């Protein structure tokens, strides 16, 4: 009998935003898998490490997840990761695969999940607090109200059309193109703020496009709220 794979969302960075369910499954798992080249360098692992009971009693393994848009490289790495997971499942082990935020929102994990599920194994997704909800809370304000729409946009694929959408726009992982994005934000109407590394020790908050550091890191999230209509 094969084991079961859990894709566990660990939230955006603050260990106190881990859910009770995530913590329970992490501590019940035979194997904890984290994205990265080394376990200790994995951000997902850093979030949970102080909450793992008896880490010496379980296997903790890093899985290579390179940041690239090369589809062949991505497919090969996803397949390799799925194969590693399936080796443990074939030994009737429970695997908790950790991922930042929520596994259903632009998560590399979901590609591994789909491969393992397609191969006939038992899988389950454990939701985590999303980065854009955490960032909005950090800014101490709501994300959308009444009839307003919410648009979640991956910044690395171009945002020109998204900036013209009505409602609230969330630009995720904006760090890689920050100089270009900052210039476009200066020409965009509305209330604009950015949270870099939300919930982490090196968190920074910027309350206008002019304040944004063009060298901001990969985990930078921008919230653009539509200008309030008068009358």
Coordinates of C-alpha atoms in Angstrom, one line a residue:
X1 CA 0.0 0.0 0.0
X2 CA 1.4 3.4 -1.0
X3 CA 1.6 6.4 1.3
X4 CA 0.1 9.8 0.8
X5 CA 1.4 13.1 -0.4
X6 CA 0.3 16.4 1.3
X7 CA 1.1 19.7 -0.3
X8 CA 1.3 21.9 2.7
X9 CA 1.1 25.7 2.5
X10 CA 3.2 27.3 5.3
X11 CA 2.1 30.9 4.8
X12 CA 4.0 33.9 3.6
X13 CA 6.9 34.0 6.1
X14 CA 5.7 34.6 9.7
X15 CA 5.8 31.3 11.6
X16 CA 2.8 32.4 13.6
X17 CA 0.7 32.3 10.4
X18 CA 1.1 28.6 10.1
X19 CA -2.2 26.8 10.4
X20 CA -2.9 24.2 13.0
X21 CA -3.6 21.7 10.3
X22 CA -0.3 22.4 8.6
X23 CA 1.6 21.9 11.9
X24 CA -0.2 18.7 12.7
X25 CA 0.5 17.1 9.3
X26 CA 4.1 18.3 9.3
X27 CA 4.7 16.6 12.6
X28 CA 2.8 13.4 11.6
X29 CA 4.7 13.0 8.3
X30 CA 7.4 10.4 7.8
X31 CA 9.1 12.7 5.3
X32 CA 9.3 16.4 5.0
X33 CA 10.3 17.8 1.6
X34 CA 11.3 21.4 1.0
X35 CA 12.1 23.3 -2.2
X36 CA 15.7 24.3 -2.5
X37 CA 19.2 23.0 -2.9
X38 CA 19.9 22.6 0.8
X39 CA 17.4 22.0 3.6
X40 CA 18.8 24.7 5.9
X41 CA 18.7 27.3 3.1
X42 CA 15.0 26.6 2.2
X43 CA 12.7 29.5 3.2
X44 CA 9.8 27.1 3.7
X45 CA 11.9 25.1 6.1
X46 CA 13.1 28.1 8.0
X47 CA 9.4 29.0 8.6
X48 CA 8.6 25.6 10.2
X49 CA 11.8 24.4 11.7
X50 CA 11.2 25.5 15.2
X51 CA 7.9 23.8 15.2
X52 CA 9.1 20.3 14.1
X53 CA 9.0 17.9 16.9
X54 CA 11.7 15.3 17.0
X55 CA 13.3 16.2 13.6
X56 CA 15.7 13.3 14.0
X57 CA 12.8 10.8 13.8
X58 CA 11.9 11.8 10.2
X59 CA 13.5 12.3 6.9
X60 CA 13.9 16.0 5.8
X61 CA 14.9 16.4 2.2
X62 CA 15.5 19.3 -0.2
X63 CA 14.2 19.2 -3.7
X64 CA 15.8 21.3 -6.5
X65 CA 13.3 23.8 -7.9
X66 CA 15.3 26.2 -10.2
X67 CA 13.8 29.6 -11.1
X68 CA 13.7 29.5 -14.9
X69 CA 11.2 29.9 -17.7
X70 CA 12.8 27.2 -19.8
X71 CA 9.9 24.7 -20.2
X72 CA 12.2 21.7 -20.7
X73 CA 14.3 22.4 -17.7
X74 CA 11.1 22.9 -15.6
X75 CA 9.5 19.8 -16.8
X76 CA 12.6 17.7 -16.1
X77 CA 12.9 19.1 -12.6
X78 CA 9.2 18.6 -11.8
X79 CA 9.5 15.0 -13.0
X80 CA 12.5 14.4 -10.9
X81 CA 10.8 15.8 -7.9
X82 CA 7.7 13.7 -8.5
X83 CA 10.0 10.6 -8.8
X84 CA 11.6 11.4 -5.4
X85 CA 8.2 11.8 -3.8
X86 CA 7.0 8.5 -5.3
X87 CA 9.9 6.6 -4.0
X88 CA 8.9 7.5 -0.4
X89 CA 5.2 6.8 -1.2
X90 CA 6.1 3.3 -2.5
X91 CA 7.6 2.7 0.9
X92 CA 4.2 3.5 2.5
X93 CA 5.5 6.8 3.9
X94 CA 3.5 10.0 4.4
X95 CA 5.2 13.0 2.7
X96 CA 4.6 16.6 3.6
X97 CA 5.9 18.8 0.8
X98 CA 6.2 22.4 2.0
X99 CA 5.4 25.4 -0.1
X100 CA 5.3 29.1 0.7
X101 CA 1.9 30.8 0.9
X102 CA -0.9 28.6 -0.5
X103 CA -0.2 25.6 -2.8
X104 CA -2.9 26.7 -5.2
X105 CA -1.5 30.2 -5.9
X106 CA 1.3 30.3 -8.5
X107 CA 3.1 27.5 -6.6
X108 CA 5.8 25.4 -8.2
X109 CA 4.6 22.5 -6.0
X110 CA 1.4 22.1 -7.9
X111 CA 3.1 20.8 -11.0
X112 CA 4.7 18.0 -8.8
X113 CA 1.3 17.4 -7.2
X114 CA -0.4 16.9 -10.6
X115 CA 2.3 14.5 -11.8
X116 CA 2.1 12.4 -8.6
X117 CA -1.7 12.4 -8.7
X118 CA -1.7 11.4 -12.4
X119 CA 0.6 8.5 -11.5
X120 CA -2.2 7.1 -9.3
X121 CA -1.0 8.1 -5.8
X122 CA -3.1 9.6 -3.0
X123 CA -2.7 13.3 -2.7
X124 CA -4.1 16.2 -0.7
X125 CA -3.6 20.0 -0.7
X126 CA -3.4 21.8 2.7
X127 CA -4.3 25.5 2.2
X128 CA -2.1 28.2 3.7
X129 CA -2.4 31.9 4.2
X130 CA -1.7 33.8 1.0
X131 CA 0.9 36.4 0.7
X132 CA -1.5 39.0 -0.6
X133 CA -3.9 38.6 2.3
X134 CA -1.0 38.8 4.7
X135 CA 0.3 41.9 3.0
X136 CA -3.0 43.6 3.1
X137 CA -3.3 42.9 6.8
X138 CA 0.2 44.2 7.3
X139 CA -1.0 47.5 5.7
X140 CA -3.9 47.4 8.1
X141 CA -6.6 47.7 5.4
X142 CA -9.0 45.6 3.4
X143 CA -8.2 44.2 0.0
X144 CA -11.6 44.5 -1.7
X145 CA -15.0 45.8 -0.7
X146 CA -18.6 45.7 -2.0
X147 CA -18.6 45.1 -5.8
X148 CA -14.8 45.6 -6.2
X149 CA -13.0 42.9 -8.2
X150 CA -9.6 41.4 -7.2
X151 CA -7.0 40.6 -9.8
X152 CA -3.9 38.6 -8.9
X153 CA -1.1 39.0 -11.5
X154 CA 2.3 37.3 -11.8
X155 CA 4.6 40.3 -12.4
X156 CA 7.2 38.4 -14.3
X157 CA 4.9 38.0 -17.3
X158 CA 4.1 41.6 -18.1
X159 CA 1.6 43.8 -16.3
X160 CA 0.6 46.5 -18.8
X161 CA -2.9 45.2 -19.4
X162 CA -3.4 44.3 -15.7
X163 CA -2.8 47.8 -14.6
X164 CA -5.8 49.0 -16.5
X165 CA -8.2 46.5 -14.8
X166 CA -10.8 47.8 -12.4
X167 CA -10.8 47.0 -8.7
X168 CA -7.7 46.0 -6.7
X169 CA -4.7 44.6 -8.5
X170 CA -2.1 42.4 -6.8
X171 CA 1.3 42.1 -8.4
X172 CA 3.1 39.1 -7.1
X173 CA 6.8 38.4 -7.0
X174 CA 7.6 41.8 -8.6
X175 CA 11.3 41.9 -7.6
X176 CA 12.7 40.6 -10.9
X177 CA 11.4 43.6 -12.9
X178 CA 11.2 46.3 -10.3
X179 CA 12.7 49.2 -12.2
X180 CA 10.2 48.8 -15.1
X181 CA 7.3 48.2 -12.7
X182 CA 8.2 51.2 -10.6
X183 CA 8.1 53.5 -13.6
X184 CA 4.7 52.1 -14.7
X185 CA 3.3 52.5 -11.1
X186 CA 4.2 56.2 -11.1
X187 CA 1.9 56.6 -14.1
X188 CA -0.9 54.6 -12.5
X189 CA -3.8 56.1 -10.6
X190 CA -4.9 54.7 -7.3
X191 CA -3.5 53.9 -3.9
X192 CA -0.3 51.9 -4.2
X193 CA 1.8 50.1 -1.6
X194 CA 4.4 47.3 -1.5
X195 CA 5.4 44.8 1.1
X196 CA 8.8 43.1 0.6
X197 CA 9.4 39.8 2.5
X198 CA 6.0 40.0 4.3
X199 CA 6.2 38.5 7.8
X200 CA 10.0 37.8 7.6
X201 CA 12.7 39.4 9.7
X202 CA 13.8 41.6 6.8
X203 CA 10.3 42.8 5.9
X204 CA 9.9 46.3 4.4
X205 CA 6.8 48.4 3.7
X206 CA 6.7 51.1 1.0
X207 CA 3.6 53.3 0.9
X208 CA 4.1 54.9 -2.6
X209 CA 5.8 54.1 -5.9
X210 CA 8.4 56.8 -5.2
X211 CA 9.5 55.0 -2.0
X212 CA 10.0 51.6 -3.6
X213 CA 13.5 50.3 -3.7
X214 CA 14.4 49.2 -7.2
X215 CA 16.7 46.6 -5.7
X216 CA 13.8 45.0 -3.8
X217 CA 13.9 41.2 -3.6
X218 CA 11.9 38.5 -5.3
X219 CA 9.3 38.2 -2.6
X220 CA 7.9 41.7 -3.2
X221 CA 4.1 42.1 -3.4
X222 CA 2.4 45.3 -4.7
X223 CA -1.2 46.2 -4.0
X224 CA -2.9 48.8 -6.2
X225 CA -6.3 49.9 -5.1
X226 CA -8.6 51.7 -7.5
X227 CA -9.0 55.4 -6.8
X228 CA -12.2 56.1 -5.0
X229 CA -15.0 57.6 -7.1
X230 CA -16.5 60.8 -6.0
X231 CA -20.2 61.6 -6.2

